[in-house]
mmCIF file of C-alpha atoms in Angstrom:
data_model
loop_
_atom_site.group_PDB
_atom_site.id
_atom_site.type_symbol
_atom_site.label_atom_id
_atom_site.label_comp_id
_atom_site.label_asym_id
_atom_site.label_seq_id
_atom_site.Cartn_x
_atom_site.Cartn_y
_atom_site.Cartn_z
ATOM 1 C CA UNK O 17 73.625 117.656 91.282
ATOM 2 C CA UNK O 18 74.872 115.441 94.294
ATOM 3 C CA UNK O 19 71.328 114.574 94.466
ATOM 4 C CA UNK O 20 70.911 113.421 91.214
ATOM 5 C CA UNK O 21 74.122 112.227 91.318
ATOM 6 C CA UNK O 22 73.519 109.511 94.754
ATOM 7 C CA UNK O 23 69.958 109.109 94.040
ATOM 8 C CA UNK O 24 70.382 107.547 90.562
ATOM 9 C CA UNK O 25 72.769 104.836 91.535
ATOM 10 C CA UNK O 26 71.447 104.267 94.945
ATOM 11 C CA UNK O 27 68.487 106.466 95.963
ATOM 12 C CA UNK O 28 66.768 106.189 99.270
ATOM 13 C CA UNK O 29 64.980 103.686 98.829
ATOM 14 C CA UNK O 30 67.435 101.520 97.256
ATOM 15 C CA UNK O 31 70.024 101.314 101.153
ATOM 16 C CA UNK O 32 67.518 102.592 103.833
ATOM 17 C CA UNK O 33 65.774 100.636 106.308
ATOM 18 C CA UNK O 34 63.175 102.169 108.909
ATOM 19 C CA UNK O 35 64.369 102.036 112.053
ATOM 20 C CA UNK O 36 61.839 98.980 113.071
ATOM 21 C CA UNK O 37 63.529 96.686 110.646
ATOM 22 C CA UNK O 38 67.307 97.582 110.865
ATOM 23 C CA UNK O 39 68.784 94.609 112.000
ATOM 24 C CA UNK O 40 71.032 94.729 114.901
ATOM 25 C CA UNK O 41 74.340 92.228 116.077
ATOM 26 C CA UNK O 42 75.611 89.755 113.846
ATOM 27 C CA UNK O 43 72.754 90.351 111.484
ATOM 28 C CA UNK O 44 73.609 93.677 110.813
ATOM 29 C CA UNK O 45 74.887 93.728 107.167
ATOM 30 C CA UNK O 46 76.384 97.265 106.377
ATOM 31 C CA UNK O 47 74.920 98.887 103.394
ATOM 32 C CA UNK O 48 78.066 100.817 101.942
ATOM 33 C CA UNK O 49 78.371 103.143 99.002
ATOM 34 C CA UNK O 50 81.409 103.409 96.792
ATOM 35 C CA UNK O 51 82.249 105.852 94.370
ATOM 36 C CA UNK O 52 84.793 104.165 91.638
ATOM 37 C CA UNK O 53 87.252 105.852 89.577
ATOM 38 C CA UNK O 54 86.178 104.454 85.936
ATOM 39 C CA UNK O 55 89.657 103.886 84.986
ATOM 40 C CA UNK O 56 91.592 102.016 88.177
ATOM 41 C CA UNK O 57 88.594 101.159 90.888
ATOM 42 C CA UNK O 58 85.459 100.260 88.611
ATOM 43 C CA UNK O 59 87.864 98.544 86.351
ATOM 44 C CA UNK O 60 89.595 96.585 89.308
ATOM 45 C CA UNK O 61 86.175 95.532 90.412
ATOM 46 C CA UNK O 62 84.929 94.104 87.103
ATOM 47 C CA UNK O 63 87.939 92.087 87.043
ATOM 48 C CA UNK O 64 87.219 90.553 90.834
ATOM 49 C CA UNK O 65 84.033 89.974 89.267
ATOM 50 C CA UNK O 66 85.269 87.960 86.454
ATOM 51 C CA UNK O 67 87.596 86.104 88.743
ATOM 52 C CA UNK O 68 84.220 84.968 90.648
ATOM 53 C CA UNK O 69 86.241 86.788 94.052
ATOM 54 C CA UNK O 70 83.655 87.003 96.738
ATOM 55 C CA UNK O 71 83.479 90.745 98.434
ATOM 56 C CA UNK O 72 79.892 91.855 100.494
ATOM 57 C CA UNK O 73 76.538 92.074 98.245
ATOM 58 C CA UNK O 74 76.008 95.421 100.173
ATOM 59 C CA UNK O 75 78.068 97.009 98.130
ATOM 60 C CA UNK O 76 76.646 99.864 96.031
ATOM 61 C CA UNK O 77 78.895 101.173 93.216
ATOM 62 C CA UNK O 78 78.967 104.532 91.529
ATOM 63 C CA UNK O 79 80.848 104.698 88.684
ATOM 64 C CA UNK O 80 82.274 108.178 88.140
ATOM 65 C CA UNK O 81 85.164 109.601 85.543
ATOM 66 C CA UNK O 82 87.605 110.713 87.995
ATOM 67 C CA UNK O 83 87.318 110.673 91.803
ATOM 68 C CA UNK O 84 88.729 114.068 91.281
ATOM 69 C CA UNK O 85 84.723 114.602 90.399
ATOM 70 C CA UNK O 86 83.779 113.445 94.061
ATOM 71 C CA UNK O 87 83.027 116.885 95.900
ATOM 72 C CA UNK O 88 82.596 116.737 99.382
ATOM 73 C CA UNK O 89 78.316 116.819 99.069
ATOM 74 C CA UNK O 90 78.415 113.907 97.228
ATOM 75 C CA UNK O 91 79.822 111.743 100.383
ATOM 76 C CA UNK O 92 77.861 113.745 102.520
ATOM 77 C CA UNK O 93 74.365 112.693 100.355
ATOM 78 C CA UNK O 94 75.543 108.776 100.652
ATOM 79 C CA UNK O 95 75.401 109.155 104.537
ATOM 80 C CA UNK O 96 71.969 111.255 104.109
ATOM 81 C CA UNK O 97 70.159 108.457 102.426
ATOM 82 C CA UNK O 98 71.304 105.727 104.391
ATOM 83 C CA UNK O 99 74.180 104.349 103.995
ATOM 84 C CA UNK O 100 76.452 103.399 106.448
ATOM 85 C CA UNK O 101 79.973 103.218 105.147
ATOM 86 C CA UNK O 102 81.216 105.548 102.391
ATOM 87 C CA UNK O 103 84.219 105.133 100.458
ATOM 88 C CA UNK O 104 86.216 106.600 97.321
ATOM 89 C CA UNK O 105 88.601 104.529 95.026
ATOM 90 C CA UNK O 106 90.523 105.958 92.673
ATOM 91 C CA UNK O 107 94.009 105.235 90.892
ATOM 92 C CA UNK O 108 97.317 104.755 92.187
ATOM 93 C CA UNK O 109 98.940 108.364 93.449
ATOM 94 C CA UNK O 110 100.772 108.973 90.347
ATOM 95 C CA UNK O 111 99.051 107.011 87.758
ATOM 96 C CA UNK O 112 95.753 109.233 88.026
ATOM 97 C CA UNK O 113 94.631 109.036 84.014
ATOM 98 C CA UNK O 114 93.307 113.022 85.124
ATOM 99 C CA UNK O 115 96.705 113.918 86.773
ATOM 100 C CA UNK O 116 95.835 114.787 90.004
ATOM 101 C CA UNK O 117 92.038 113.658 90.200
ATOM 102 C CA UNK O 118 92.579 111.086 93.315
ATOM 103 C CA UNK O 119 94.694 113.671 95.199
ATOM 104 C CA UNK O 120 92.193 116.123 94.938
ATOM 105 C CA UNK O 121 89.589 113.811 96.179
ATOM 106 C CA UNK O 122 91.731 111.937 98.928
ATOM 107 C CA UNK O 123 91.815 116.057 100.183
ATOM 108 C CA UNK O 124 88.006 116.323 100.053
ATOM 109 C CA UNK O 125 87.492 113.039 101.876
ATOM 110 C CA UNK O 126 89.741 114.543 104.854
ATOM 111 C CA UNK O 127 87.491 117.538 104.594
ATOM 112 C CA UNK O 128 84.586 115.315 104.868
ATOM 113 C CA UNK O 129 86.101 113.054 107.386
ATOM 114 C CA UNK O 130 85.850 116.545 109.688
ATOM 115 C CA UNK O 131 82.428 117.294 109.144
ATOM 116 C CA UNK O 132 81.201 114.030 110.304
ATOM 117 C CA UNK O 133 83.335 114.310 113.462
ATOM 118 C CA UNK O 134 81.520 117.459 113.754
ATOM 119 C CA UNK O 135 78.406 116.097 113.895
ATOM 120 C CA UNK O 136 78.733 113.299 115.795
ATOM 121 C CA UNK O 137 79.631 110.478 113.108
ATOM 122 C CA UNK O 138 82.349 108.431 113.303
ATOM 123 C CA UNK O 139 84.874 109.369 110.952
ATOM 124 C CA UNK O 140 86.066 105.714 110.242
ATOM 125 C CA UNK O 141 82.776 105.636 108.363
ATOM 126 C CA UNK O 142 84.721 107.889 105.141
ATOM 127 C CA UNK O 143 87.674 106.327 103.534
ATOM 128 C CA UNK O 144 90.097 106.945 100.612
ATOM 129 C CA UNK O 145 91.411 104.098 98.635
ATOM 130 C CA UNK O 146 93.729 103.765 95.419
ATOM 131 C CA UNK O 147 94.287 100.750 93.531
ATOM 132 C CA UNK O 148 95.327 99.971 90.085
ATOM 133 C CA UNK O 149 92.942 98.133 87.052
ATOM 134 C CA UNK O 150 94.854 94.825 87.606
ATOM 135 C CA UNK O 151 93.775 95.098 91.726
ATOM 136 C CA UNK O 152 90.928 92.482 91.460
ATOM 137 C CA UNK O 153 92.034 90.621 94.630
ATOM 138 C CA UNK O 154 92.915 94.341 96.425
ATOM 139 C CA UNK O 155 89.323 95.138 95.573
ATOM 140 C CA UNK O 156 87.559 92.462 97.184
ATOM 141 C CA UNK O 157 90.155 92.286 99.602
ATOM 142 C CA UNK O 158 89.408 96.286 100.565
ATOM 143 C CA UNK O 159 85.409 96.058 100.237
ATOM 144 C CA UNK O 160 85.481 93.228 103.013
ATOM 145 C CA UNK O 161 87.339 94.653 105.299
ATOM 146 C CA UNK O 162 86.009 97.982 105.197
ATOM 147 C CA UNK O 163 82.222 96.165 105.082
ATOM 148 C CA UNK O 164 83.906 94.320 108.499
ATOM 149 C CA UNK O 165 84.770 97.575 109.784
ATOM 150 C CA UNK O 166 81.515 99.106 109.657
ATOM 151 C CA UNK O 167 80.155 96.468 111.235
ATOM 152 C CA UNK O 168 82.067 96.546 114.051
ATOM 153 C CA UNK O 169 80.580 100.501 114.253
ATOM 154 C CA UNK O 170 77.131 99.185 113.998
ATOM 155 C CA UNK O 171 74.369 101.259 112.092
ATOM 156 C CA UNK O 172 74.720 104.777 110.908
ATOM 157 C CA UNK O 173 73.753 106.745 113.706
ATOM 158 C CA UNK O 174 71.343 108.506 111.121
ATOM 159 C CA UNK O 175 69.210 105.661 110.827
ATOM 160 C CA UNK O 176 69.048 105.808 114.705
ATOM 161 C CA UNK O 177 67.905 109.188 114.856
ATOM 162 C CA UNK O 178 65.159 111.626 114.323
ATOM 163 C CA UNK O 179 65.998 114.481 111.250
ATOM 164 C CA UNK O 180 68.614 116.738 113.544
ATOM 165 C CA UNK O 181 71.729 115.023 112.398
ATOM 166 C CA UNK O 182 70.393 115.025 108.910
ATOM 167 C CA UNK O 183 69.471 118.495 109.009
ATOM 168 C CA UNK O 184 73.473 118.664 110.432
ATOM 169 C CA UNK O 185 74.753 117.048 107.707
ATOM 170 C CA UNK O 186 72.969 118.766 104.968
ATOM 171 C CA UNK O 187 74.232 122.136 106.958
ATOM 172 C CA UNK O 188 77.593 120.880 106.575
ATOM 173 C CA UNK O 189 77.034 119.889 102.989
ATOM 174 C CA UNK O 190 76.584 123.718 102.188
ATOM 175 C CA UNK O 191 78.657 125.089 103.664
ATOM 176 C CA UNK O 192 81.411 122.595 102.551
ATOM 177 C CA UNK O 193 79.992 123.712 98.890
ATOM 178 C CA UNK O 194 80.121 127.201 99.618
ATOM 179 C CA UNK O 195 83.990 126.525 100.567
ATOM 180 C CA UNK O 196 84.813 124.695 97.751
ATOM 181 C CA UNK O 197 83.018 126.908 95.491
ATOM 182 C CA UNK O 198 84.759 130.488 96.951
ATOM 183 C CA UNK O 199 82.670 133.335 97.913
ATOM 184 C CA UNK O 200 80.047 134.604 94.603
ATOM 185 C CA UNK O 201 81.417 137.079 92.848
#
């Protein structure tokens, strides 16, 4: 599912460069993945749209119900397949049209924030945003500076590197599954 779920709005091809191309310094443009509440974050990002406001080109979106339908493999499979900068955006605390969808996914982010430290990623590289529909301006405004922010980090390490830290990541992918999941029955 997280596959299917990253590879259809991004996919591998779509944000990685081979090591021999990636561009280093001030050329370096940060390829960042965003998954978007449908209600608050997607909606907030049409709208800087229509208001022409400018925000990176980098920027993939993934449009999802709820962030509360984030789970911790799906930030983990952005990373895998390239990209450098992952964040979530969801509603407002409080105004979540699910309830409590962005709280549960601002929680899984923190989980995910700890597997990355764990294998050697920067943490700063997962983020949690919330923002309401009328946030066009707060859109762009947060997509820049977390686009500058990554920059300043440089390239994902795991465009850097051989397979280990993938193999790391996807390690930490199921076992974060298995934890969110419980122990089978």
């Amino acid at each position: 599912m997280a596959d299917e779920l990253v590879t259809s709005a991004i996919g591998p091809e779509a944000i990685y460069h081979p090591v021999s191309t990636q561009p280093t310094g001030s050329d370096f443009e940060p390829e960042i993945v965003v998954f978007a509440c449908h209600s608050c974050a997607y909606a907030a990002a049409d709208l800087a749209g229509s208001m022409r406001l400018q925000y990176p080109a980098t920027i993939r979106m993934i449009k999802l119900p709820c962030t509360g339908k984030l789970e911790v493999i799906h930030l983990l499979t952005a990373f895998e397949y390239g990209a450098d900068g992952v964040y979530a955006a969801g509603c407002l605390e409080g105004e979540c049209h699910y309830l409590k969808g962005n709280l549960w996914a601002r929680r899984r982010v923190e989980y995910a924030k700890t597997l990355l430290a764990e294998v050697g990623l920067e943490p700063e590289r997962l983020e949690m945003y919330t923002m309401s529909s009328a946030a066009g301006p707060e859109f762009a405004r947060v997509a820049t500076e977390f686009t500058e922010r990554i920059r300043r980090l440089g390239p994902s390490p795991l465009k850097r590197a051989s397979t280990a830290p993938v193999a790391a990541i996807a390690a930490c992918a199921s076992a974060a599954a298995h934890v969110q999941e419980g122990p089978s029955a």
